[in-house]
Coordinates of C-alpha atoms in Angstrom, one line a residue:
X1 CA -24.3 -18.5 21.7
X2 CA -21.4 -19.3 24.2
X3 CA -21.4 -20.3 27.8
X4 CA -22.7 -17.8 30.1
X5 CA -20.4 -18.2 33.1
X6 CA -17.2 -18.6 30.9
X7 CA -15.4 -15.3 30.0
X8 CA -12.2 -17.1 28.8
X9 CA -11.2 -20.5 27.2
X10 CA -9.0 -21.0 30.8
X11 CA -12.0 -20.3 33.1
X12 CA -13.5 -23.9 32.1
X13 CA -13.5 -26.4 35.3
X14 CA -12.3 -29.3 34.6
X15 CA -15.3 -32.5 34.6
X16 CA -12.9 -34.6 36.7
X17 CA -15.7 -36.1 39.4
X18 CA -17.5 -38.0 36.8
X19 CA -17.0 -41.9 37.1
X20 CA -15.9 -42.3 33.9
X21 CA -12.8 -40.1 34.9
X22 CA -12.1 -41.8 39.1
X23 CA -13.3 -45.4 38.2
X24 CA -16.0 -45.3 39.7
X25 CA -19.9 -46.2 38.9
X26 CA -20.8 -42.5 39.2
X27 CA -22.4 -40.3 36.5
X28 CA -20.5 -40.7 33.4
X29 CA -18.5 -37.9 30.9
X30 CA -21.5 -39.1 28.5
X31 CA -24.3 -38.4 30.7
X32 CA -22.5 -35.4 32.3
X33 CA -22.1 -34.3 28.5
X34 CA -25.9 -35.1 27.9
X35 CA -27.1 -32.8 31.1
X36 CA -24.9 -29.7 30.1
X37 CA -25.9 -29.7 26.5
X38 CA -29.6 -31.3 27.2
X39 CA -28.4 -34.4 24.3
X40 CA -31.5 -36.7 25.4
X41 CA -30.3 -40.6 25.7
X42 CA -30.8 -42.5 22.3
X43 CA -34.2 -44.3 22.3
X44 CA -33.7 -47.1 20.3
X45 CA -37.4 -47.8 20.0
X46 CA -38.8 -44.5 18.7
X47 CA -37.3 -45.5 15.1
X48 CA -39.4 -46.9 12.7
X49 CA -36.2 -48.2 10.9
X50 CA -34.0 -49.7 13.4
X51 CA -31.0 -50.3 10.8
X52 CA -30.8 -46.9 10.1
X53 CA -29.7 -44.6 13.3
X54 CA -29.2 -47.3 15.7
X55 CA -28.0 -49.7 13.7
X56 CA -25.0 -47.1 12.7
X57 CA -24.0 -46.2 16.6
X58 CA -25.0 -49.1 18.6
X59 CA -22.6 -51.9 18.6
X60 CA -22.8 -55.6 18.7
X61 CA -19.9 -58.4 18.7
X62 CA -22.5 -60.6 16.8
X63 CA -25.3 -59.9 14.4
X64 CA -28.2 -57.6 15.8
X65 CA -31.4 -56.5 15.2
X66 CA -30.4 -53.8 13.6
X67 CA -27.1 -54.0 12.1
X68 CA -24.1 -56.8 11.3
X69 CA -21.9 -57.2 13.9
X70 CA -18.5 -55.3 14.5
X71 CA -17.9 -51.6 13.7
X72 CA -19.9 -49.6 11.9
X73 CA -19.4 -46.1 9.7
X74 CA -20.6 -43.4 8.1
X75 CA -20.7 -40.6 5.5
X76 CA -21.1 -37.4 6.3
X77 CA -22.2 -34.4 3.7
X78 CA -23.6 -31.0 4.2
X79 CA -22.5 -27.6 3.0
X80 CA -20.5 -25.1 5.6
X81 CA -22.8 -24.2 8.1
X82 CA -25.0 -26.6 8.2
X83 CA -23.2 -27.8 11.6
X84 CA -21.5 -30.8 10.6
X85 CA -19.1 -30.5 13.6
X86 CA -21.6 -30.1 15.9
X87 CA -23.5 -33.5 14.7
X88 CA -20.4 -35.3 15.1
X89 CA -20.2 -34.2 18.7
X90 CA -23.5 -35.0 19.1
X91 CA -23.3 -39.0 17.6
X92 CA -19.9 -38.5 20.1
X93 CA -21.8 -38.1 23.6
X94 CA -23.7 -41.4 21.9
X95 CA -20.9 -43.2 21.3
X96 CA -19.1 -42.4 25.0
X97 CA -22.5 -43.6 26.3
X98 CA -23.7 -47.1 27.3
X99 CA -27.4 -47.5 25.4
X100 CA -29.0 -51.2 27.3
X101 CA -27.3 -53.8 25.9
X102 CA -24.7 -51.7 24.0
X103 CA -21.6 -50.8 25.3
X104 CA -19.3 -47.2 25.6
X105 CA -16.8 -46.2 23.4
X106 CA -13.5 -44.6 23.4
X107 CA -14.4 -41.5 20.6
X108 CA -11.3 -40.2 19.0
X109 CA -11.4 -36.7 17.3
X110 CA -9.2 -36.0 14.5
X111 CA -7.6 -32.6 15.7
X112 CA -5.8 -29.9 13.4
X113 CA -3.8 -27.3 14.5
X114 CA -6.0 -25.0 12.6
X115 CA -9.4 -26.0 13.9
X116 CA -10.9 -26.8 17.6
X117 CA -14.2 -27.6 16.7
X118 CA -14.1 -29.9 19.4
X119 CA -13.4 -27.2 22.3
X120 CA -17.3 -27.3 23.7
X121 CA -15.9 -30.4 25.4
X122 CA -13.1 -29.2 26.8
X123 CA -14.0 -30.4 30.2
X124 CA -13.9 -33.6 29.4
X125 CA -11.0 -34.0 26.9
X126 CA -8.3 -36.5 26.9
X127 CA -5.7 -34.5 24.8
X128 CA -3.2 -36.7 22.9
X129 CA -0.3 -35.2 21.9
X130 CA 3.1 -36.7 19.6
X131 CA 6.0 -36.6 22.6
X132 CA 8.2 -35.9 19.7
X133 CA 7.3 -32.3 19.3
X134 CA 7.2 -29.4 21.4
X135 CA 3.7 -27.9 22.2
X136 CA 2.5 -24.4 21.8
X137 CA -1.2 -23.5 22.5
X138 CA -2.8 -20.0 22.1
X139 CA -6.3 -19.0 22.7
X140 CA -7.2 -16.8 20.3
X141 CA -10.2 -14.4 19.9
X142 CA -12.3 -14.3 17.2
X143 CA -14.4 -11.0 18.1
X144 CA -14.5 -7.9 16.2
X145 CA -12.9 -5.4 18.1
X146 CA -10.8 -7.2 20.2
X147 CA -8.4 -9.1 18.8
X148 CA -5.5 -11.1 20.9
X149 CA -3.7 -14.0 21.6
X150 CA -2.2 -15.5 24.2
X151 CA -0.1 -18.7 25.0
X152 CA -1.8 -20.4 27.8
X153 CA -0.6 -24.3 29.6
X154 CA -3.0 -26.4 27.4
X155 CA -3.6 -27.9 30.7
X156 CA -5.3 -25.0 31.8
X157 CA -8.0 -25.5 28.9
X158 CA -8.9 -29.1 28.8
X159 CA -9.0 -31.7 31.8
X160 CA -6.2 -34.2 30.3
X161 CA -3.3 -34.0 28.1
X162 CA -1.1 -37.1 27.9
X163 CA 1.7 -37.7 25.3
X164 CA 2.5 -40.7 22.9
X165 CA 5.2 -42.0 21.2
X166 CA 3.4 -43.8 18.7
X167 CA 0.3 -45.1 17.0
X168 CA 0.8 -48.5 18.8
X169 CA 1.8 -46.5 22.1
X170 CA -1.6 -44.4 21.4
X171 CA -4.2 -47.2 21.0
X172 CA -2.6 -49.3 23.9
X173 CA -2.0 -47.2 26.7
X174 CA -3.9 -44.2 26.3
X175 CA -7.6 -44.8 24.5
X176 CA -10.2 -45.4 27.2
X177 CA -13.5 -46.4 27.1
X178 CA -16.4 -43.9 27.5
X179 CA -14.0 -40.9 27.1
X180 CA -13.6 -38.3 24.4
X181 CA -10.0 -38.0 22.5
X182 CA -8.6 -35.2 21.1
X183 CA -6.0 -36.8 19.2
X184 CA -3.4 -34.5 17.1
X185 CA -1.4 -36.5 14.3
X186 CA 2.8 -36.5 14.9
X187 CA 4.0 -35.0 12.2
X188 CA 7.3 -36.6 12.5
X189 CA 5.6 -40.1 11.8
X190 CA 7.1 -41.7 14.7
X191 CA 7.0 -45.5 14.7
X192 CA 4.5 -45.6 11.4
X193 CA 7.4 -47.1 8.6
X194 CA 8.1 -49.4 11.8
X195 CA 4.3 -50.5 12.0
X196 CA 4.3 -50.6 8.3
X197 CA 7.5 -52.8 8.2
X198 CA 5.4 -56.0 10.0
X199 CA 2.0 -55.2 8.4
X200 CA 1.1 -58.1 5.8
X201 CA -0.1 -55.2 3.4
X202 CA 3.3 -54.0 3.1
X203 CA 4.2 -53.0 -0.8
X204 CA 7.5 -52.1 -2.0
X205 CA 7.9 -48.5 -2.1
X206 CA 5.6 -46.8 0.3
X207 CA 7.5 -45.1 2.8
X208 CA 6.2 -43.0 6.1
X209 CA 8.6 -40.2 6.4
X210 CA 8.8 -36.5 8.7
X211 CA 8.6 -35.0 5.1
X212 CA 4.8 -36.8 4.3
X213 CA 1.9 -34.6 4.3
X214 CA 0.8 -34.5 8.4
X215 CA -2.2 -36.3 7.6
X216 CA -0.7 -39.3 6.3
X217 CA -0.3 -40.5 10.2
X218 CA -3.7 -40.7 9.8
X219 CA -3.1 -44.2 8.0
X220 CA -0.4 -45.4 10.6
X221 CA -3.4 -44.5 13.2
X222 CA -5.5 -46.8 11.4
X223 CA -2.6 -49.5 10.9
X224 CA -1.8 -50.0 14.6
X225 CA -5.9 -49.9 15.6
X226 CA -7.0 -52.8 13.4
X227 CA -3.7 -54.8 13.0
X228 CA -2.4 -54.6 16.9
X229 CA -6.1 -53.3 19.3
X230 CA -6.8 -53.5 21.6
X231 CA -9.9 -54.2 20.6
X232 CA -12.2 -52.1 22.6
X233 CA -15.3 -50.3 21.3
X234 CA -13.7 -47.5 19.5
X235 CA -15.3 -44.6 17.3
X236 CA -12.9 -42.0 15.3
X237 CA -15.3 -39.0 13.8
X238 CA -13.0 -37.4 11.2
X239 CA -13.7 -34.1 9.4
X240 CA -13.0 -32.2 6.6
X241 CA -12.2 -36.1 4.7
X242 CA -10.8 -34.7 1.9
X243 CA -7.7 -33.6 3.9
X244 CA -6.9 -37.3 4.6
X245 CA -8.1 -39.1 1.4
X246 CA -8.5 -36.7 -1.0
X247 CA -9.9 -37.3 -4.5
X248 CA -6.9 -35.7 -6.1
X249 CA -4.5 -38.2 -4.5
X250 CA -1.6 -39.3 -7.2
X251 CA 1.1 -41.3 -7.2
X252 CA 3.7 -38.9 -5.6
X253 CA 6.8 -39.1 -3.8
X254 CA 5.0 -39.4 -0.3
X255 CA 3.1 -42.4 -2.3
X256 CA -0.3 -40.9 -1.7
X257 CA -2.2 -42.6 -4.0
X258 CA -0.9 -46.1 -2.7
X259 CA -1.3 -44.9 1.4
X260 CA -5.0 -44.1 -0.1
X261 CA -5.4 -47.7 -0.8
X262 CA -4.0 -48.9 2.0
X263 CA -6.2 -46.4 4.5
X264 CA -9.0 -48.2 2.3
X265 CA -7.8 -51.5 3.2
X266 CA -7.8 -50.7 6.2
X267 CA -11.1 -49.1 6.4
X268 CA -12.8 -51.9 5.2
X269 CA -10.6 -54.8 8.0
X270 CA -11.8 -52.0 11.0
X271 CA -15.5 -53.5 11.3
X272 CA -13.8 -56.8 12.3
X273 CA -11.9 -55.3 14.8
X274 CA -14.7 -53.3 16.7
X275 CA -13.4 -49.9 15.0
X276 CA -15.7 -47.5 13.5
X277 CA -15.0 -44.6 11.6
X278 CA -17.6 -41.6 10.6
X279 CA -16.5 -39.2 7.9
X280 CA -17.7 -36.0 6.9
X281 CA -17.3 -33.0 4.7
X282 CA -19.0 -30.0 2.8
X283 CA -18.5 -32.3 -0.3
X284 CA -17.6 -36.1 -1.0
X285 CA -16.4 -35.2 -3.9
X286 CA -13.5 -34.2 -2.2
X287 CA -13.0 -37.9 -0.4
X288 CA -11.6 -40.5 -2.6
X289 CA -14.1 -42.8 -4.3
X290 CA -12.2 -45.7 -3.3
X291 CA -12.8 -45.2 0.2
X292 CA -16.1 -43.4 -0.2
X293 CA -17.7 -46.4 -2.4
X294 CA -16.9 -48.9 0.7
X295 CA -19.6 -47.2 3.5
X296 CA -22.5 -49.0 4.7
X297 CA -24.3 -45.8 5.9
X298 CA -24.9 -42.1 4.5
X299 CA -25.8 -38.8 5.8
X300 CA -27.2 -35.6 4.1
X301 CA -27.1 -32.7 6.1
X302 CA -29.8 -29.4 6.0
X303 CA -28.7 -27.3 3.2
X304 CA -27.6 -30.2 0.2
X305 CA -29.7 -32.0 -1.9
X306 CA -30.1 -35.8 -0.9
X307 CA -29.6 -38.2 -4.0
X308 CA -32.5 -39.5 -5.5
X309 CA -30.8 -41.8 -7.6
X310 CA -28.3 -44.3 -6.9
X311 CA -26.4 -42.9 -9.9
X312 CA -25.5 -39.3 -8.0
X313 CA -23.7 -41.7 -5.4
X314 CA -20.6 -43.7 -5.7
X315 CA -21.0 -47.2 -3.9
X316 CA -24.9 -47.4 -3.9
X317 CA -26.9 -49.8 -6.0
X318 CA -29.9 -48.0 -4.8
X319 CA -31.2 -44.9 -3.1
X320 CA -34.6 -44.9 -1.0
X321 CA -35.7 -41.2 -1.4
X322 CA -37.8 -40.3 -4.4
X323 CA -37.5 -36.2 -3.5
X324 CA -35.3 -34.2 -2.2
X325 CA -36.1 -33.7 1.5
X326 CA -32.8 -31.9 3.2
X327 CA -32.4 -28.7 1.1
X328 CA -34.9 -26.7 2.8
X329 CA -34.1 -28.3 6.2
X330 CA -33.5 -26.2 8.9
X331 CA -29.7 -26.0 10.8
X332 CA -30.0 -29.0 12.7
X333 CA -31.5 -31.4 10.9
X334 CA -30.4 -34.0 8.2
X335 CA -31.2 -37.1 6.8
X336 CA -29.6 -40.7 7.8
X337 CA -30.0 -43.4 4.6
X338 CA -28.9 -46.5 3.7
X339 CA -29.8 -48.2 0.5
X340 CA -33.3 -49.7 2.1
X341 CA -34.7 -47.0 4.5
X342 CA -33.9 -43.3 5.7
X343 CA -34.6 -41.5 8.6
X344 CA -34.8 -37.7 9.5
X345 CA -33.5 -36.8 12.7
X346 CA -32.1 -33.5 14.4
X347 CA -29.7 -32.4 17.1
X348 CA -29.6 -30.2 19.7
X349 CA -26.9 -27.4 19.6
X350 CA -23.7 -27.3 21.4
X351 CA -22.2 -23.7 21.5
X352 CA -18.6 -23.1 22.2
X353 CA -17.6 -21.6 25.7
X354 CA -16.6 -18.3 24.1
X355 CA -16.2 -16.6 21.3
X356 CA -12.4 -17.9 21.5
X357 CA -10.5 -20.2 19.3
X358 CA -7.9 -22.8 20.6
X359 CA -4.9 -23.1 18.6
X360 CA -2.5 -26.0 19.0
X361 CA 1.1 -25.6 17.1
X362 CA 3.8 -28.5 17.4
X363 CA 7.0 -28.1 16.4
X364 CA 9.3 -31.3 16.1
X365 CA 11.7 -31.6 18.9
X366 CA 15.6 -30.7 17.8
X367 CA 17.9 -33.5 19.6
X368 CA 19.5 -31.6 22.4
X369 CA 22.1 -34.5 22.7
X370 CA 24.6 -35.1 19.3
X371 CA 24.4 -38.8 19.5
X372 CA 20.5 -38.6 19.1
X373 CA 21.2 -36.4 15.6
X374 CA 23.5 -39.4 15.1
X375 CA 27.1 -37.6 15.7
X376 CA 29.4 -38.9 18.4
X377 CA 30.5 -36.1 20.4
X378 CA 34.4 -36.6 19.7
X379 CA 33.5 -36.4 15.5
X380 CA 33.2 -32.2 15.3
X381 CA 35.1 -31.5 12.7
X382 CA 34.9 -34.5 11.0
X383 CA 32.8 -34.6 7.3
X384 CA 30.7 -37.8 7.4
X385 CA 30.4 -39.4 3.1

């Protein structure tokens, strides 16, 4: 299913007249999001276990009804298929949206050059680019019988693209409130040794470097969020988990076993700071049990078995369900649990404007000037020891 007015990825118009985007009290990206995609609003009172769902997406500074104050998270599983990135776009419009009492977030989506998952909302995208790199994006069709690509202005695709320098620059001056962020990760690691350098975590021997693995940033993301804020509502949905803390992380030369710990650290300081982060993937396995062990909330998707016994699941001391309830689920529906109650919910589905894919390449920027490669002009010639 795709969009029936949109022929190609550049036809999309732009949201840019919601008051989340002038400043204005006028319909916001959330509820415009709702109203294309028919997302009802979250009805915290139709849940017979309000810690469960709304507990896990709506926020309080202090204790609430339903959950312990501060940032909350999430474990996502469920096999390929079973539309794992179209739940998290779906929590996502909840998130961005202001429920009573509960205030709007700033979502961050953890892009990949190789995926857009996140292209149905386009129209309302705040793209977030490294400034140190040079930007290519191609749209790229997916249908049988006509194959292409094309580079098209990534401008001409989503309503915003801003660049950063850093993580710090990122999380001060460019997450908003109530909007969705398409955030790619600088693989040059501008700015992360730096944040590292003042973190009271720091350890001997952990370096961020242009060499590290691209999803390392991920960590310096994390690093300037909950050391240096702001310290406004803010959701990142992450996919595919095992690409950023995998189980098979060692003690390497990029020190990926170590930056594992520290993401963990991290992870665990973010609920203080009003940061909350919801992982999934097709298996935890994948995800590093030191990380895994430290959520509060768990989701099985239609497709996989839910646990029946705290034993199948690292970091629970119990599990609520006595059967297995989500294997024979249809698409669209899963199971929310904690270690006292579950809930089954659904989600509506969110089809991609076209049958295209949106592919982002960044290519590190070479210094056009020799004194920014760290030559003086007058040295040609000269060997440096």
């Amino acid at each position: 299913m795709t969009w029936n007015t949109v022929e190609t990825l550049t036809d999309l118009d732009p949201r840019e007249n919601t008051g989340t985007y002038l400043g204005t009290s006028r319909h916001t990206d959330a509820q415009s999001i709702r109203r294309k995609f028919g997302i009802p609003e979250l009805d915290v009172d139709q849940f017979d276990y309000p810690s469960v769902i709304p507990g896990c997406l709506c926020k309080a500074a202090d204790n609430s009804a339903y959950s312990p104050g501060g940032g909350t998270d999430a474990l996502i599983e469920g096999p390929m298929g079973a539309g794992k990135s179209t739940f998290l776009k779906a929590i996502g419009a909840h998130l961005m949206d202001s429920v009573g009492p509960y205030p709007s977030e700033a979502v961050v989506w953890r892009a990949s050059e190789s995926r857009s998952e996140w292209i149905s909302f386009a129209p309302w995208a705040k793209v977030c680019l490294p400034a140190s790199c040079e930007v290519e994006a191609m749209v790229v069709s997916t249908t049988e019988g006509d194959a292409y690509r094309r580079e098209v202005p990534l401008e001409d695709v989503v309503r915003e693209v801003v660049y950063y320098d850093d993580p710090m620059d990122l999380c001060q001056n460019h997450l908003e409130s109530g909007k969705f962020h398409v955030v790619y990760p600088d693989p040059q690691m501008t700015g992360c040794q730096e944040l590292y350098e003042r973190s009271p975590k720091r350890k001997d021997g952990l370096e961020f470097t242009p060499n590290d693995p691209v999803n390392h940033w991920w960590v310096g993301f994390l690093l300037a969020r909950v050391e240096h804020g702001p310290y406004i509502w803010t959701s990142l949905l992450s996919d595919e988990i095992g690409d950023v803390i995998p189980q098979s992380a060692s003690k390497d030369k990029f020190a990926s076993y170590q930056k594992v710990e520290l993401y963990r650290d991290l992870f665990i300081d973010s609920r203080k700071y009003k940061l909350s982060v919801y992982h999934a993937g097709q298996n935890a396995e994948d995800a590093h049990e030191k990380v895994k062990r430290k959520h509060r909330w768990r989701v099985t998707l239609n497709g996989r078995a839910n646990p029946t016994r705290a034993s199948q699941v690292v970091g629970v001391n119990r599990v609520p369900m006595y059967k297995d309830l989500t294997s024979d689920m249809p698409t669209g529906r899963g199971l929310f649990w904690t270690e006292t109650n579950f809930a089954a919910f659904a989600w509506p589905n969110i089809p991609k404007p076209t049958e295209e894919e949106l592919r982002v390449h960044l290519t590190p920027k070479v210094p056009s000037d020799p004194a920014d490669a760290g030559e003086s002009a007058d040295s040609e010639g000269v060997v440096s020891l």
